Short mmCIF file of C-alpha atoms and ligand atoms in Angstrom, two decimals:
data_model
loop_
_atom_site.label_atom_id
_atom_site.label_comp_id
_atom_site.label_asym_id
_atom_site.label_seq_id
_atom_site.Cartn_x
_atom_site.Cartn_y
_atom_site.Cartn_z
CA UNK A 22 -31.31 23.91 17.96
CA UNK A 23 -29.10 23.02 20.13
CA UNK A 24 -30.59 19.48 20.45
CA UNK A 25 -30.36 19.35 16.56
CA UNK A 26 -27.02 19.79 16.43
CA UNK A 27 -26.09 17.50 19.22
CA UNK A 28 -27.97 15.14 17.37
CA UNK A 29 -26.22 15.52 14.14
CA UNK A 30 -22.84 15.30 16.15
CA UNK A 31 -24.33 12.16 17.87
CA UNK A 32 -25.37 10.01 14.39
CA UNK A 33 -22.13 10.99 12.53
CA UNK A 34 -20.13 9.50 15.63
CA UNK A 35 -22.54 6.08 15.91
CA UNK A 36 -21.79 5.72 12.05
CA UNK A 37 -18.67 4.75 11.48
CA UNK A 38 -18.96 4.83 8.06
CA UNK A 39 -16.67 4.94 5.09
CA UNK A 40 -18.47 7.98 4.06
CA UNK A 41 -16.01 9.18 1.69
CA UNK A 42 -18.38 10.87 -0.64
CA UNK A 43 -17.09 8.23 -3.74
CA UNK A 44 -18.55 6.72 -6.40
CA UNK A 45 -21.70 8.01 -5.95
CA UNK A 46 -22.35 6.32 -9.44
CA UNK A 47 -20.62 3.09 -10.59
CA UNK A 48 -16.87 3.24 -11.13
CA UNK A 49 -15.87 3.29 -14.34
CA UNK A 50 -12.40 2.45 -15.83
CA UNK A 51 -9.48 -0.18 -16.30
CA UNK A 52 -7.96 -3.01 -14.44
CA UNK A 53 -5.56 -5.13 -14.72
CA UNK A 54 -6.29 -8.59 -13.96
CA UNK A 55 -8.66 -10.59 -15.80
CA UNK A 56 -6.61 -10.09 -19.70
CA UNK A 57 -2.56 -9.83 -17.82
CA UNK A 58 -3.00 -12.33 -15.07
CA UNK A 59 -0.30 -12.47 -12.95
CA UNK A 60 2.41 -12.55 -15.85
CA UNK A 61 5.86 -11.30 -14.24
CA UNK A 62 7.74 -12.05 -16.98
CA UNK A 63 9.04 -9.51 -18.08
CA UNK A 64 12.13 -10.61 -20.07
CA UNK A 65 10.31 -12.80 -22.61
CA UNK A 66 7.15 -10.78 -22.65
CA UNK A 67 7.41 -7.56 -22.00
CA UNK A 68 4.64 -6.49 -23.39
CA UNK A 69 2.32 -8.25 -21.54
CA UNK A 70 3.34 -8.13 -17.99
CA UNK A 71 2.59 -6.59 -15.25
CA UNK A 72 4.51 -3.67 -15.05
CA UNK A 73 4.58 0.48 -15.28
CA UNK A 74 4.86 0.13 -18.82
CA UNK A 75 1.79 -1.85 -19.22
CA UNK A 76 -0.51 0.59 -16.97
CA UNK A 77 0.90 3.29 -18.69
CA UNK A 78 -0.08 2.24 -22.05
CA UNK A 79 -3.85 1.79 -20.62
CA UNK A 80 -3.40 4.77 -19.82
CA UNK A 81 -2.82 6.54 -23.17
CA UNK A 82 -5.30 4.83 -24.74
CA UNK A 83 -8.39 5.34 -22.32
CA UNK A 84 -7.26 9.08 -23.61
CA UNK A 85 -6.37 8.81 -26.81
CA UNK A 86 -9.29 6.18 -28.16
CA UNK A 87 -12.52 7.77 -25.92
CA UNK A 88 -12.86 5.68 -22.74
CA UNK A 89 -12.11 8.48 -21.06
CA UNK A 90 -14.75 11.08 -22.50
CA UNK A 91 -16.94 8.61 -22.28
CA UNK A 92 -16.72 7.85 -18.34
CA UNK A 93 -13.79 5.75 -17.76
CA UNK A 94 -11.07 7.09 -15.14
CA UNK A 95 -9.94 4.89 -13.06
CA UNK A 96 -6.58 2.71 -14.03
CA UNK A 97 -5.81 -0.01 -11.32
CA UNK A 98 -2.99 -2.51 -10.78
CA UNK A 99 -4.52 -5.71 -9.65
CA UNK A 100 -2.22 -8.30 -7.94
CA UNK A 101 1.39 -9.19 -8.88
CA UNK A 102 2.99 -5.87 -8.57
CA UNK A 103 4.93 -6.01 -5.50
CA UNK A 104 7.96 -7.57 -3.89
CA UNK A 105 7.91 -10.61 -2.16
CA UNK A 106 8.91 -8.99 0.95
CA UNK A 107 8.50 -5.64 2.70
CA UNK A 108 10.92 -3.01 3.32
CA UNK A 109 13.49 -3.59 6.57
CA UNK A 110 11.31 -0.69 8.06
CA UNK A 111 7.69 -2.60 7.27
CA UNK A 112 6.99 -0.54 3.98
CA UNK A 113 5.19 -1.92 0.66
CA UNK A 114 7.41 -2.01 -2.23
CA UNK A 115 6.59 -2.74 -5.26
CA UNK A 116 8.46 -5.25 -7.68
CA UNK A 117 11.77 -3.21 -8.60
CA UNK A 118 12.58 -4.51 -11.53
CA UNK A 119 8.93 -4.02 -12.98
CA UNK A 120 7.82 -0.55 -11.47
CA UNK A 121 11.63 0.80 -11.17
CA UNK A 122 10.44 4.37 -10.88
CA UNK A 123 7.94 3.33 -8.31
CA UNK A 124 4.56 3.76 -7.41
CA UNK A 125 4.11 7.47 -6.77
CA UNK A 126 5.96 8.04 -9.82
CA UNK A 127 3.22 5.98 -11.83
CA UNK A 128 0.32 7.29 -9.75
CA UNK A 129 1.69 10.86 -10.92
CA UNK A 130 1.69 9.85 -14.31
CA UNK A 131 -1.78 8.68 -14.50
CA UNK A 132 -3.23 11.71 -12.85
CA UNK A 133 -1.18 13.87 -15.53
CA UNK A 134 -3.31 12.44 -18.03
CA UNK A 135 -6.51 13.48 -15.87
CA UNK A 136 -7.44 9.88 -14.97
CA UNK A 137 -7.37 8.21 -11.28
CA UNK A 138 -5.36 5.88 -10.05
CA UNK A 139 -6.22 2.14 -7.84
CA UNK A 140 -4.43 -0.37 -6.61
CA UNK A 141 -5.44 -3.78 -4.86
CA UNK A 142 -3.98 -5.33 -1.55
CA UNK A 143 -5.29 -7.66 0.70
CA UNK A 144 -6.51 -8.60 4.06
CA UNK A 145 -4.69 -11.41 5.12
CA UNK A 146 -1.49 -12.33 5.34
CA UNK A 147 -1.03 -13.10 1.50
CA UNK A 148 -2.70 -11.75 -1.72
CA UNK A 149 -4.16 -14.84 -3.51
CA UNK A 150 -0.98 -15.01 -5.58
CA UNK A 151 1.32 -14.65 -2.42
CA UNK A 152 2.33 -11.55 -2.19
CA UNK A 153 2.34 -9.33 1.52
CA UNK A 154 -0.73 -8.52 2.61
CA UNK A 155 -2.12 -5.69 4.91
CA UNK A 156 -2.65 -7.79 7.96
CA UNK A 157 -0.31 -6.04 11.10
CA UNK A 158 0.32 -3.12 8.71
CA UNK A 159 -3.38 -1.86 8.06
CA UNK A 160 -1.86 1.71 9.78
CA UNK A 161 0.77 1.64 7.55
CA UNK A 162 -0.37 0.73 4.15
CA UNK A 163 -3.31 3.04 4.42
CA UNK A 164 -0.93 5.59 4.98
CA UNK A 165 1.35 4.74 2.69
CA UNK A 166 -1.66 4.79 -0.29
CA UNK A 167 -2.45 8.27 0.60
CA UNK A 168 1.31 9.17 0.56
CA UNK A 169 1.09 7.55 -3.33
CA UNK A 170 -1.76 9.72 -4.04
CA UNK A 171 -4.19 6.46 -4.61
CA UNK A 172 -7.83 7.16 -5.56
CA UNK A 173 -9.66 3.30 -5.50
CA UNK A 174 -8.16 0.83 -3.50
CA UNK A 175 -9.19 -3.31 -3.88
CA UNK A 176 -8.79 -5.14 -0.65
CA UNK A 177 -9.01 -8.66 -1.49
CA UNK A 178 -9.32 -11.83 1.37
CA UNK A 179 -6.79 -14.52 0.27
CA UNK A 180 -5.37 -15.88 3.30
CA UNK A 181 -7.76 -14.18 5.56
CA UNK A 182 -10.35 -15.62 8.16
CA UNK A 183 -13.70 -14.80 7.08
CA UNK A 184 -15.52 -14.73 10.64
CA UNK A 185 -12.78 -11.70 11.22
CA UNK A 186 -13.73 -9.68 7.79
CA UNK A 187 -16.64 -7.85 9.64
CA UNK A 188 -13.76 -6.29 11.45
CA UNK A 189 -10.76 -6.05 9.34
CA UNK A 190 -12.65 -4.49 6.78
CA UNK A 191 -14.16 -1.97 8.17
CA UNK A 192 -11.16 -0.93 9.96
CA UNK A 193 -9.49 -0.84 7.13
CA UNK A 194 -11.96 1.07 5.43
CA UNK A 195 -11.78 3.78 8.25
CA UNK A 196 -7.97 3.57 8.31
CA UNK A 197 -8.71 4.63 4.67
CA UNK A 198 -10.83 7.53 5.61
CA UNK A 199 -9.12 8.78 8.20
CA UNK A 200 -5.59 9.23 6.13
CA UNK A 201 -7.81 12.80 4.58
CA UNK A 202 -7.12 11.42 1.49
CA UNK A 203 -10.00 10.20 0.02
CA UNK A 204 -10.18 6.41 -1.76
CA UNK A 205 -13.17 4.49 -3.38
CA UNK A 206 -12.96 1.19 -1.03
CA UNK A 207 -13.63 -1.84 -3.40
CA UNK A 208 -14.05 -4.97 -0.59
CA UNK A 209 -14.13 -8.21 -1.23
CA UNK A 210 -15.69 -9.20 2.56
CA UNK A 211 -18.54 -10.98 1.28
CA UNK A 212 -17.39 -13.43 -1.56
CA UNK A 213 -15.07 -14.92 1.26
CA UNK A 214 -17.77 -15.28 4.22
CA UNK A 215 -20.26 -16.90 1.15
CA UNK A 216 -17.75 -19.70 0.36
CA UNK A 217 -17.25 -20.15 4.08
CA UNK A 218 -20.57 -20.84 4.74
CA UNK A 219 -21.61 -17.15 6.28
CA UNK A 220 -24.34 -15.30 5.96
CA UNK A 221 -22.91 -11.40 4.71
CA UNK A 222 -24.20 -8.79 6.64
CA UNK A 223 -25.17 -5.94 3.96
CA UNK A 224 -25.83 -3.68 6.13
CA UNK A 225 -22.56 -3.02 7.54
CA UNK A 226 -20.94 -4.00 4.24
CA UNK A 227 -22.36 -0.88 2.43
CA UNK A 228 -21.60 1.29 5.35
CA UNK A 229 -18.03 0.38 4.82
CA UNK A 230 -17.30 -0.23 1.29
CA UNK A 231 -18.29 1.53 -1.86
CA UNK A 232 -18.07 -1.55 -3.94
CA UNK A 233 -18.03 -5.47 -3.27
CA UNK A 234 -17.62 -8.96 -4.91
CA UNK A 235 -20.39 -10.92 -3.70
CA UNK A 236 -19.41 -14.12 -6.53
CA UNK A 237 -16.67 -15.74 -8.33
CA UNK A 238 -13.82 -14.61 -10.42
CA UNK A 239 -15.30 -13.58 -13.63
CA UNK A 240 -13.37 -15.97 -16.60
CA UNK A 241 -13.21 -15.26 -20.07
CA UNK A 242 -16.14 -17.39 -21.51
CA UNK A 243 -19.50 -17.54 -21.71
CA UNK A 244 -20.27 -19.71 -19.08
CA UNK A 245 -18.70 -17.49 -16.71
CA UNK A 246 -21.28 -14.53 -17.47
CA UNK A 247 -23.72 -17.05 -17.51
CA UNK A 248 -22.98 -17.93 -14.33
CA UNK A 249 -22.51 -14.22 -12.92
CA UNK A 250 -25.98 -13.02 -14.77
CA UNK A 251 -27.78 -16.08 -12.85
CA UNK A 252 -26.32 -15.39 -9.58
CA UNK A 253 -27.04 -12.04 -9.42
CA UNK A 254 -30.38 -12.94 -11.10
CA UNK A 255 -31.15 -15.61 -8.20
CA UNK A 256 -29.95 -13.76 -5.53
CA UNK A 257 -31.62 -10.35 -6.37
CA UNK A 258 -34.12 -10.38 -2.95
CA UNK A 259 -30.92 -10.17 -0.71
CA UNK A 260 -28.12 -8.47 -3.68
CA UNK A 261 -30.11 -6.05 -5.28
CA UNK A 262 -31.39 -3.66 -2.68
CA UNK A 263 -27.84 -3.30 -0.90
CA UNK A 264 -26.80 -1.06 -4.35
CA UNK A 265 -27.39 2.81 -3.99
CA UNK A 266 -25.12 6.16 -4.65
CA UNK A 267 -21.87 5.02 -2.85
CA UNK A 268 -22.25 1.55 -2.49
CA UNK A 269 -22.22 -0.66 -5.22
CA UNK A 270 -22.60 -5.13 -5.91
CA UNK A 271 -19.47 -5.83 -8.05
CA UNK A 272 -20.38 -9.23 -10.53
CA UNK A 273 -16.80 -8.41 -12.15
CA UNK A 274 -14.83 -7.36 -14.84
CA UNK A 275 -16.37 -6.58 -18.53
CA UNK A 276 -13.98 -9.32 -20.29
CA UNK A 277 -15.41 -7.67 -23.80
CA UNK A 278 -13.27 -8.07 -26.12
CA UNK A 279 -11.05 -10.10 -25.12
CA UNK A 280 -10.87 -14.46 -26.75
CA UNK A 281 -14.01 -15.91 -24.87
CA UNK A 282 -17.25 -13.82 -26.33
CA UNK A 283 -19.04 -13.78 -29.53
CA UNK A 284 -20.19 -9.99 -30.48
CA UNK A 285 -23.37 -10.78 -29.04
CA UNK A 286 -22.51 -12.29 -26.00
CA UNK A 287 -20.24 -8.75 -25.26
CA UNK A 288 -23.79 -6.79 -26.29
CA UNK A 289 -25.85 -9.29 -23.51
CA UNK A 290 -22.49 -8.56 -20.60
CA UNK A 291 -22.95 -4.87 -20.70
CA UNK A 292 -26.53 -4.47 -21.06
CA UNK A 293 -26.86 -6.24 -17.85
CA UNK A 294 -23.72 -5.31 -16.32
CA UNK A 295 -25.73 -1.53 -16.83
CA UNK A 296 -29.19 -3.23 -15.19
CA UNK A 297 -27.03 -4.44 -12.32
CA UNK A 298 -25.83 -0.89 -11.81
CA UNK A 299 -22.45 -2.84 -12.03
CA UNK A 300 -19.03 -1.45 -11.21
CA UNK A 301 -17.30 -0.42 -15.29
CA UNK A 302 -13.79 -1.82 -15.51
CA UNK A 303 -12.66 -3.56 -18.45
CA UNK A 304 -10.14 -6.05 -18.27
CA UNK A 305 -8.97 -5.97 -21.82
CA UNK A 306 -5.81 -5.61 -24.20
CA UNK A 307 -7.05 -2.19 -25.52
CA UNK A 308 -4.13 -2.18 -28.00
CA UNK A 309 -5.13 -5.20 -29.90
CA UNK A 310 -9.41 -4.68 -29.41
CA UNK A 311 -11.71 -4.76 -32.09
CA UNK A 312 -13.43 -2.22 -33.59
CA UNK A 313 -16.44 -3.78 -32.63
CA UNK A 314 -15.86 -4.80 -29.03
CA UNK A 315 -14.62 -0.79 -28.24
CA UNK A 316 -17.81 0.57 -29.48
CA UNK A 317 -20.28 -1.69 -26.81
CA UNK A 318 -17.84 -0.34 -24.42
CA UNK A 319 -18.25 3.16 -25.27
CA UNK A 320 -22.32 2.52 -25.78
CA UNK A 321 -23.09 6.61 -24.34
CA UNK A 322 -27.00 5.62 -23.90
CA UNK A 323 -26.29 2.21 -22.16
CA UNK A 324 -23.07 3.72 -19.64
CA UNK A 325 -25.81 6.53 -19.22
CA UNK A 326 -28.06 3.45 -18.41
CA UNK A 327 -25.46 2.52 -15.76
CA UNK A 328 -24.86 5.24 -14.26
CA UNK A 329 -28.20 6.70 -13.85
CA UNK A 330 -27.97 8.93 -10.78
CA UNK A 331 -30.62 6.99 -8.95
CA UNK A 332 -28.31 3.93 -8.74
CA UNK A 333 -30.95 1.67 -7.96
CA UNK A 334 -30.16 -1.70 -8.83
CA UNK A 335 -32.46 -3.43 -12.14
CA UNK A 336 -33.86 -7.12 -11.76
CA UNK A 337 -34.68 -9.85 -13.70
CA UNK A 338 -38.56 -10.25 -13.94
CA UNK A 339 -38.81 -12.57 -16.33
CA UNK A 340 -36.71 -16.06 -17.58
CA UNK A 341 -38.74 -19.31 -18.84
CA UNK A 342 -37.87 -21.64 -21.42
CA UNK A 343 -33.94 -19.64 -21.94
CA UNK A 344 -35.51 -16.50 -22.50
CA UNK A 345 -34.95 -13.72 -19.89
CA UNK A 346 -35.98 -9.98 -19.68
CA UNK A 347 -34.06 -7.59 -16.99
CA UNK A 348 -35.82 -3.85 -16.28
CA UNK A 349 -34.43 -1.63 -13.59
CA UNK A 350 -35.89 1.48 -13.11
CA UNK A 351 -34.02 5.43 -13.88
CA UNK A 352 -35.01 9.11 -14.42
CA UNK A 353 -36.23 10.99 -15.33
CA UNK A 354 -39.12 10.22 -12.92
CA UNK A 355 -42.93 11.67 -13.48
CA UNK A 356 -44.66 11.60 -9.97
CA UNK A 357 -44.01 8.09 -8.83
CA UNK A 358 -43.33 6.35 -12.26
CA UNK A 359 -40.35 5.75 -12.95
CA UNK A 360 -38.38 5.46 -16.79
CA UNK A 361 -37.12 2.49 -17.37
CA UNK A 362 -34.19 0.33 -19.14
CA UNK A 363 -34.94 -3.09 -20.44
CA UNK A 364 -32.92 -5.67 -21.36
CA UNK A 365 -34.21 -9.28 -23.71
CA UNK A 366 -31.77 -12.01 -23.42
CA UNK A 367 -31.83 -14.92 -25.27
CA UNK A 368 -30.22 -17.79 -23.77
CA UNK A 369 -31.03 -20.36 -25.99
CA UNK A 370 -29.33 -22.15 -28.30
CA UNK A 371 -31.10 -23.45 -31.20
CA UNK A 372 -29.43 -20.85 -33.71
CA UNK A 373 -31.70 -18.62 -35.40
CA UNK A 374 -33.45 -15.80 -33.44
CA UNK A 375 -36.14 -15.50 -30.27
CA UNK A 376 -39.15 -13.67 -30.95
CA UNK A 377 -40.57 -11.99 -28.02
CA UNK A 378 -43.81 -9.48 -27.30
CA UNK A 379 -45.02 -8.36 -24.98
CA UNK A 380 -47.08 -4.91 -23.70
CA UNK A 381 -45.38 -2.45 -22.09
CA UNK A 382 -48.00 -2.66 -19.06
CA UNK A 383 -46.68 -6.32 -18.75
CA UNK A 384 -42.98 -4.97 -18.24
CA UNK A 385 -44.82 -2.52 -15.70
CA UNK A 386 -44.60 0.07 -17.42
CA UNK A 387 -48.25 1.33 -16.65
CA UNK A 388 -48.10 5.60 -16.41
CA UNK A 389 -51.09 6.35 -19.39
CA UNK A 390 -48.93 9.28 -20.80
CA UNK A 391 -46.55 6.47 -22.28
CA UNK A 392 -42.93 5.88 -22.23
CA UNK A 393 -41.02 7.33 -25.43
CA UNK A 394 -39.14 3.99 -26.05
CA UNK A 395 -36.01 3.32 -27.52
CA UNK A 396 -33.30 0.92 -28.71
CA UNK A 397 -29.84 1.19 -27.04
CA UNK A 398 -27.92 -0.62 -29.35
CA UNK A 399 -29.05 -0.19 -32.78
CA UNK A 400 -30.34 3.45 -32.08
CA UNK A 401 -34.09 3.39 -33.15
CA UNK A 402 -37.05 5.64 -31.81
CA UNK A 403 -39.93 4.05 -31.29
CA UNK A 404 -41.99 7.49 -30.65
CA UNK A 405 -44.42 7.33 -27.57
CA UNK A 406 -45.55 3.74 -26.90
CA UNK A 407 -48.81 3.46 -24.24
CA UNK A 408 -48.85 0.40 -21.86
CA UNK A 409 -51.29 -1.80 -24.02
CA UNK A 410 -48.86 -1.52 -27.08
CA UNK A 411 -47.69 -4.60 -27.35
CA UNK A 412 -43.88 -4.39 -28.26
CA UNK A 413 -42.00 -7.49 -30.56
CA UNK A 414 -38.35 -8.03 -30.81
CA UNK A 415 -36.01 -10.16 -32.28
CA UNK A 416 -33.42 -11.22 -29.80
CA UNK A 417 -30.31 -13.17 -31.47
CA UNK A 418 -28.86 -16.71 -29.84
CA UNK A 419 -26.86 -15.39 -26.76
CA UNK A 420 -28.24 -12.10 -27.80
CA UNK A 421 -29.92 -9.10 -26.61
CA UNK A 422 -32.18 -6.07 -27.67
CA UNK A 423 -31.63 -3.21 -24.85
CA UNK A 424 -34.43 -0.86 -25.08
CA UNK A 425 -34.81 2.46 -22.94
CA UNK A 426 -38.99 3.97 -22.11
CA UNK A 427 -38.94 7.31 -20.69
CA UNK A 428 -41.71 8.35 -18.79
CA UNK A 429 -44.36 10.98 -20.37
CA UNK A 430 -45.31 13.99 -19.15
CA UNK A 431 -49.18 14.49 -19.53
CA UNK A 432 -49.50 17.28 -22.41
CA UNK A 433 -51.61 19.37 -20.44
CA UNK A 434 -48.76 20.07 -18.34
C1 GLA B 501 -9.02 -12.67 -6.31
C2 GLA B 501 -9.55 -11.82 -6.82
C3 GLA B 501 -9.09 -11.61 -8.13
C4 GLA B 501 -8.62 -10.98 -8.93
C5 GLA B 501 -7.08 -12.64 -8.29
C6 GLA B 501 -5.68 -11.77 -7.62
O1 GLA B 501 -9.31 -14.20 -7.14
O2 GLA B 501 -10.97 -12.36 -7.15
O3 GLA B 501 -10.11 -10.42 -8.69
O4 GLA B 501 -7.92 -9.59 -7.99
O5 GLA B 501 -7.42 -12.69 -6.82
O6 GLA B 501 -5.03 -12.47 -7.57
#
């Protein structure tokens, strides 16, 4: 008995992990960067500048327009919220004009609406947009975030040395933890190391961060989304196994509802992000989003795939002549047979839908008792199908068909 206690104590002291019990499923929320960038011009563009008003407005809409009720819960500030200099006693100060009531007041506002509050900083000397970074002030800043009742910290990696990140990111994670306030910790550690030609130590990263960026910033175009999809498909053997409850790969924000994606392409981004067990962070103007895009973002069935509690990241299982099939094992399980979410993606540009025919067996769905198959966008239930059943889907150019196959138990059970 004593030996067991010692072993437990020893392992908890040896594992200097983040272990904050958060992000058991990928975080969902709203993040300013992709859509609002570093617009600091509140004089000429008061409705779109990075300001407390913008975050309050988005908070209100997330609650009023049904986003909160399908799971979006974080309202996250990105870059450009700071004054260019710290205070005389070394504290971070929010821009006095754009956040006239300070960060704690904004945090309180968001919490009072039942949501959670996220903030952005950078491990280096400066944030990517040139505001003060945390280096040299790590402990002070961690305490400051706790004081502001921050629930989520995105720590970027501009103006920092990628070789220092193994130490720096893990240390800051521990500092956040030791404040006693649990904060989701979003890291950019691997992406900057990859850019510098360093092979990231993903086993360390997943013990210290709740999520991390692996690749390029998303931009407002289908080309950018495709590029990210390719990266996660081409590198899935290295990347996918690192995801699981509490630790996720982050292919970057959802750009659904902005200027660059068609309706079909927006559906594809949402489907693939859910297969990837990605954080669902919308970066869109929720004041003007068209209903069809809002509908995609609020698709409960696809959100349930993303949020599947098993937390297994899916993979690209087929890629040929512009047709891709992506698959993710999800619950429920029967013995060792999983249920699956399957996304059929048409990357072709010949302007007519492509037919894809495949048996369930070819998709890896081999349980003899079959699977209840439904279409997650069209709300069509195909009933119970079996491993030898051939299914045929018609996929629009740059679009997706997304199915779920729920494993069936033998009838005599
Ligand atoms: C980097 C990050 C982006 C965003 C900007 C802000 O490029 O990857 O997500 O936070 O910095 O400057």
